[in-house]
Amino acid sequence: MDKGVIDFHCDVLSKMLFDPAIRFEEDEKLDVSLAKLIQGGVGAQCFAVYLSERLGPPRFDDILRSIDLFRRRIVANPAMKWIRSQEDWIEWEQEASSGNKRIGALLSLEGADGLEADLTKLRICSYLGVRFLGITWNYANWAADGVQEARKGGFTAKGRRLVQECNRLGMLMDVSHLTERGFWQLAEWAEKPFIASHSNAYAVCPHPRNLRDEQIKHIIGMDGRIGITFVPSFVAAGKRAAVDDILRHIDHVCALGGERHIMFGSDFDGIEEWVEGLEHAGKYAQLRDSLSRHYRQELVERFLHGNASAYLKAYLPSRNED
């Protein structure tokens, strides 16, 4: 039975921080609403805690407010199931196989800035159900440099201690937005395979946020995952991006050996321009149709669901570790 698309990145919570009137159930201000997830056949969605620069200096209070929104406004809905452990994921898949259509919800933190260089606050996020940590956004923070920081540095000493604590907690790490230097440092230090939740292939579209071939091959070799993203400037250079342009990135990652390591990370609600035909989560059927015209069905299901599912079953913490 089709268990639906798994999408590893959206910024619904960031929009909710600014506009308390937004309704997750159905709201035209959202690319990802419950109604659109159902329309697009999305089985599970990862919701990022992202603190926009518009909020001012990043504060832990805003991380807590975002997690509170996730608890009260998203997973409190009976149509959603909060995923925090391997066991939660396995139960969700069993429910889906028996016809239960609840949508899985995971929680990530995009950028360590709001942890305020305090590992106690990282631990609190782990206790509250955050399972993925993106080390940076585009610029430098106390832990590491982001891809648009001019010096292109790596981790700080405090950042290395952050990685060590993530290893201890079982917090999975996300290299989207991290510099190349930081990527290769993390490749040495991470004890579990990491992900790039929303990044494409630099060889196809030379945007600084996309992954070089050696990075892609390393993620493949360590059994990590690459979330092909729908940010138009990451998909196609110099033209209007269309659904078929996304397939060029998939083809490239597959050519490097990544058939079992591709997933999707739309970045819906974090973008102001969209791939033509993929304007919101309700349009995933168009992507599925395009994939089905180019790949055998087994591969289509791996890209949409199977690869991400295998990763979650293998690397989420168990309830005994939680």
Coordinates of C-alpha atoms in Angstrom, one line a residue:
M1 CA 0.0 0.0 0.0
D2 CA 1.2 3.5 -0.8
K3 CA 2.2 5.2 2.5
G4 CA 2.5 8.7 0.9
V5 CA 5.3 11.2 0.4
I6 CA 7.8 12.0 3.1
D7 CA 8.9 15.6 3.0
F8 CA 11.8 16.5 5.2
H9 CA 11.6 20.3 5.4
C10 CA 9.0 23.1 5.6
D11 CA 8.8 26.4 7.4
V12 CA 5.2 26.5 8.6
L13 CA 6.2 27.2 12.2
S14 CA 8.1 30.3 11.1
K15 CA 5.0 31.7 9.5
M16 CA 3.0 30.9 12.5
L17 CA 5.4 32.8 14.8
F18 CA 4.6 36.0 12.9
D19 CA 0.9 35.4 12.3
P20 CA -1.0 33.8 15.2
A21 CA -4.2 33.8 13.1
I22 CA -2.8 31.2 10.6
R23 CA -4.8 27.9 10.7
F24 CA -2.9 24.8 10.0
E25 CA -6.0 22.9 9.0
E26 CA -6.6 25.0 6.0
D27 CA -5.1 28.5 5.2
E28 CA -4.2 30.0 1.9
K29 CA -1.2 31.7 3.6
L30 CA 0.4 28.2 3.9
D31 CA 2.0 26.1 1.3
V32 CA 1.7 23.2 3.8
S33 CA -1.6 22.9 5.5
L34 CA -3.4 19.8 6.6
A35 CA -5.8 20.1 3.6
K36 CA -2.9 20.4 1.2
L37 CA -1.0 17.5 2.8
I38 CA -4.0 15.3 2.3
Q39 CA -4.6 16.6 -1.2
G40 CA -0.9 15.9 -2.2
G41 CA -0.9 12.4 -0.6
V42 CA 1.8 13.4 1.9
G43 CA 2.3 10.7 4.5
A44 CA 4.8 12.5 6.8
Q45 CA 6.1 16.0 7.1
C46 CA 9.1 17.3 9.0
F47 CA 8.4 20.8 10.5
A48 CA 11.5 23.0 11.0
V49 CA 12.0 25.5 13.8
Y50 CA 13.5 28.4 12.0
L51 CA 14.1 31.8 13.6
S52 CA 13.8 34.5 10.9
E53 CA 16.1 37.5 11.0
R54 CA 12.9 39.5 11.2
L55 CA 12.6 38.3 14.9
G56 CA 15.8 40.1 15.8
P57 CA 18.7 38.3 17.6
P58 CA 17.9 34.5 17.9
R59 CA 16.6 33.6 21.3
F60 CA 15.9 30.3 22.9
D61 CA 12.4 31.6 23.9
D62 CA 11.5 31.7 20.2
I63 CA 12.6 28.1 19.8
L64 CA 10.3 27.2 22.7
R65 CA 7.4 29.2 21.3
S66 CA 7.9 27.3 18.0
I67 CA 7.8 24.0 19.7
D68 CA 4.7 25.1 21.6
L69 CA 3.0 26.0 18.3
F70 CA 4.0 22.5 16.9
R71 CA 2.5 20.8 20.0
R72 CA -0.7 22.9 20.2
R73 CA -1.5 23.7 16.6
I74 CA -0.1 20.8 14.6
V75 CA 0.3 17.5 16.4
A76 CA -2.7 18.1 18.7
N77 CA -4.9 17.6 15.6
P78 CA -6.2 14.0 15.6
A79 CA -5.2 13.8 11.9
M80 CA -1.5 14.0 12.8
K81 CA 0.8 11.6 14.6
W82 CA 4.0 12.9 16.3
I83 CA 7.0 10.8 15.4
R84 CA 9.8 10.9 18.0
S85 CA 11.3 7.4 17.9
Q86 CA 11.9 4.3 15.7
E87 CA 8.9 2.7 17.4
D88 CA 6.7 5.6 16.6
W89 CA 7.7 5.4 12.9
I90 CA 7.1 1.6 12.8
E91 CA 3.7 2.1 14.4
W92 CA 2.8 4.8 11.9
E93 CA 3.7 2.6 9.0
Q94 CA 1.7 -0.3 10.4
E95 CA -1.3 2.1 10.8
A96 CA -0.8 3.3 7.2
S97 CA -0.8 -0.3 5.9
S98 CA -4.1 -1.0 7.7
G99 CA -5.8 2.1 6.2
N100 CA -5.2 4.7 8.9
K101 CA -4.5 8.0 7.2
R102 CA -2.9 10.0 10.0
I103 CA 0.0 12.1 8.8
G104 CA 3.3 11.7 10.6
A105 CA 5.0 14.8 12.0
L106 CA 8.7 15.2 12.9
L107 CA 10.4 18.2 14.4
S108 CA 13.8 19.7 13.4
L109 CA 15.8 22.8 14.3
E110 CA 17.2 24.8 11.4
G111 CA 20.2 26.7 12.8
A112 CA 21.8 26.4 16.3
D113 CA 21.8 30.2 16.7
G114 CA 18.9 30.2 19.2
L115 CA 20.5 27.7 21.5
E116 CA 22.7 30.6 22.6
A117 CA 25.8 28.4 22.9
D118 CA 24.3 26.5 25.7
L119 CA 24.2 22.7 25.5
T120 CA 21.6 22.5 28.2
K121 CA 19.3 24.1 25.7
L122 CA 20.2 21.5 23.1
R123 CA 19.3 18.8 25.6
I124 CA 16.0 20.5 26.4
C125 CA 15.2 20.5 22.6
S126 CA 15.9 16.8 22.5
Y127 CA 13.7 16.2 25.6
L128 CA 10.9 18.2 23.8
G129 CA 11.1 16.0 20.7
V130 CA 13.5 17.8 18.3
R131 CA 15.2 15.0 16.3
F132 CA 17.2 16.8 13.6
L133 CA 19.6 19.8 14.0
G134 CA 20.7 21.9 11.1
I135 CA 23.9 23.5 12.4
T136 CA 23.6 26.8 10.6
W137 CA 21.4 28.9 8.3
N138 CA 23.3 30.9 5.6
Y139 CA 25.7 32.8 7.9
A140 CA 28.0 32.3 10.8
N141 CA 26.7 31.5 14.3
W142 CA 28.5 30.5 17.5
A143 CA 28.9 26.9 16.2
A144 CA 29.9 27.1 12.6
D145 CA 29.9 29.1 9.4
G146 CA 27.0 28.9 6.9
V147 CA 27.5 28.7 3.1
Q148 CA 27.1 32.5 2.5
E149 CA 29.7 33.5 5.2
A150 CA 32.5 35.1 3.3
R151 CA 35.4 33.4 5.2
K152 CA 33.9 29.9 4.4
G153 CA 35.2 28.6 7.8
G154 CA 34.2 25.4 9.6
F155 CA 33.2 24.7 13.2
T156 CA 34.2 26.6 16.3
A157 CA 35.5 24.9 19.4
K158 CA 32.0 25.3 20.9
G159 CA 30.6 23.9 17.7
R160 CA 32.7 20.7 18.0
R161 CA 31.3 20.3 21.5
L162 CA 27.8 20.7 20.1
V163 CA 28.5 17.8 17.7
Q164 CA 29.8 15.7 20.5
E165 CA 26.6 16.3 22.5
C166 CA 24.4 15.5 19.4
N167 CA 26.3 12.3 19.1
R168 CA 25.6 11.5 22.8
L169 CA 21.9 12.4 22.5
G170 CA 21.3 10.6 19.2
M171 CA 20.3 13.9 17.6
L172 CA 20.6 13.5 13.8
M173 CA 22.5 16.3 12.0
D174 CA 21.6 18.2 8.9
V175 CA 24.3 19.7 6.6
S176 CA 22.0 21.9 4.4
H177 CA 23.4 25.5 4.8
L178 CA 26.8 24.3 6.2
T179 CA 30.0 25.3 4.5
E180 CA 32.1 22.7 2.7
R181 CA 34.8 22.9 5.4
G182 CA 32.1 22.4 8.0
F183 CA 30.7 19.5 6.0
W184 CA 34.0 17.6 6.0
Q185 CA 34.7 18.3 9.7
L186 CA 31.2 16.9 10.5
A187 CA 32.0 13.9 8.3
E188 CA 34.9 13.1 10.6
W189 CA 32.9 13.7 13.9
A190 CA 29.4 12.5 13.3
E191 CA 28.6 9.0 14.8
K192 CA 25.4 8.6 12.8
P193 CA 24.8 9.3 9.1
F194 CA 23.7 12.8 8.5
I195 CA 21.3 14.3 6.0
A196 CA 21.1 17.3 3.7
S197 CA 17.4 18.0 4.3
H198 CA 16.9 20.4 1.4
S199 CA 19.8 20.6 -1.1
N200 CA 20.3 19.7 -4.7
A201 CA 23.3 18.9 -7.0
Y202 CA 25.8 21.6 -7.7
A203 CA 26.9 19.9 -10.9
V204 CA 23.3 20.4 -12.3
C205 CA 22.7 23.9 -10.9
P206 CA 25.7 25.7 -9.5
H207 CA 24.1 27.4 -6.5
P208 CA 26.3 27.6 -3.3
R209 CA 23.6 25.9 -1.3
N210 CA 23.8 22.8 -3.5
L211 CA 26.1 19.8 -2.9
R212 CA 29.3 19.1 -4.8
D213 CA 29.7 15.5 -6.1
E214 CA 32.2 14.6 -3.5
Q215 CA 29.8 15.6 -0.8
I216 CA 27.0 13.6 -2.4
K217 CA 29.2 10.6 -2.7
H218 CA 30.2 10.9 1.0
I219 CA 26.5 11.1 2.1
I220 CA 25.8 8.0 0.0
G221 CA 28.8 6.1 1.4
M222 CA 27.8 6.8 5.0
D223 CA 24.1 5.9 4.4
G224 CA 22.8 9.4 4.8
R225 CA 20.0 11.0 2.8
I226 CA 19.7 14.0 0.4
G227 CA 16.4 15.8 0.3
I228 CA 15.9 17.1 -3.2
T229 CA 14.4 20.6 -2.8
F230 CA 12.0 22.7 -4.8
V231 CA 13.7 26.1 -4.3
P232 CA 13.7 27.4 -7.9
S233 CA 17.1 28.9 -7.8
F234 CA 18.5 25.6 -6.5
V235 CA 16.7 23.7 -9.3
A236 CA 17.5 25.5 -12.5
A237 CA 19.8 28.5 -13.3
G238 CA 18.6 31.2 -15.6
K239 CA 15.1 30.0 -16.4
R240 CA 11.8 29.3 -14.9
A241 CA 12.1 26.0 -13.0
A242 CA 9.7 23.2 -13.8
V243 CA 9.0 19.8 -12.3
D244 CA 11.1 18.0 -15.0
D245 CA 14.1 20.1 -13.9
I246 CA 14.0 18.4 -10.5
L247 CA 14.5 15.0 -12.3
R248 CA 17.9 16.2 -13.6
H249 CA 19.1 16.4 -10.0
I250 CA 17.6 13.0 -9.2
D251 CA 19.4 11.6 -12.3
H252 CA 22.7 13.1 -11.3
V253 CA 22.5 11.7 -7.7
C254 CA 21.5 8.3 -9.1
A255 CA 24.5 8.4 -11.4
L256 CA 26.7 8.8 -8.4
G257 CA 25.1 5.7 -6.8
G258 CA 22.4 7.4 -4.7
E259 CA 19.2 5.5 -5.7
R260 CA 18.7 4.5 -2.1
H261 CA 19.6 7.9 -0.6
I262 CA 17.3 10.3 -2.4
M263 CA 14.3 11.8 -0.6
F264 CA 12.5 15.2 -0.8
G265 CA 12.7 18.4 1.3
S266 CA 10.5 20.9 -0.4
D267 CA 11.3 24.1 1.7
F268 CA 7.6 25.0 1.3
D269 CA 6.6 28.1 3.3
G270 CA 10.3 29.1 3.3
I271 CA 10.2 30.3 -0.4
E272 CA 8.5 33.1 -2.2
E273 CA 8.8 31.6 -5.7
W274 CA 7.9 28.1 -6.7
V275 CA 8.7 25.4 -9.2
E276 CA 6.1 25.6 -11.9
G277 CA 3.5 22.8 -11.1
L278 CA 4.8 22.5 -7.5
E279 CA 3.4 25.6 -5.8
H280 CA 2.3 23.8 -2.6
A281 CA 2.1 20.4 -0.9
G282 CA -1.2 19.6 -2.6
K283 CA 0.7 19.5 -6.0
Y284 CA 2.8 16.4 -5.1
A285 CA 0.7 14.3 -7.6
Q286 CA 2.4 16.3 -10.4
L287 CA 5.8 15.2 -9.1
R288 CA 4.7 11.6 -8.8
D289 CA 3.4 11.6 -12.3
S290 CA 6.6 13.0 -13.7
L291 CA 8.7 10.5 -11.7
S292 CA 6.5 7.6 -13.0
R293 CA 7.1 8.6 -16.6
H294 CA 10.9 8.4 -16.1
Y295 CA 11.6 5.7 -13.5
R296 CA 10.3 2.2 -12.7
Q297 CA 7.7 2.1 -9.9
E298 CA 10.1 0.6 -7.4
L299 CA 12.4 3.6 -7.7
V300 CA 9.5 6.1 -7.6
E301 CA 8.3 4.6 -4.2
R302 CA 11.9 4.7 -2.9
F303 CA 12.3 8.4 -3.7
L304 CA 8.9 9.4 -2.4
H305 CA 8.9 7.2 0.7
G306 CA 11.1 4.2 1.0
N307 CA 14.5 5.8 1.3
A308 CA 13.4 8.2 4.0
S309 CA 11.5 5.5 5.8
A310 CA 14.5 3.2 5.9
Y311 CA 16.6 6.0 7.4
L312 CA 14.1 6.9 10.1
K313 CA 13.7 3.2 11.1
A314 CA 17.5 2.8 11.3
Y315 CA 18.6 6.1 12.9
L316 CA 15.9 7.7 15.0
P317 CA 16.4 7.0 18.7
S318 CA 14.5 4.2 20.2
R319 CA 12.1 4.9 23.0
N320 CA 14.6 3.5 25.5
E321 CA 17.1 6.2 24.4
D322 CA 14.6 9.0 24.5

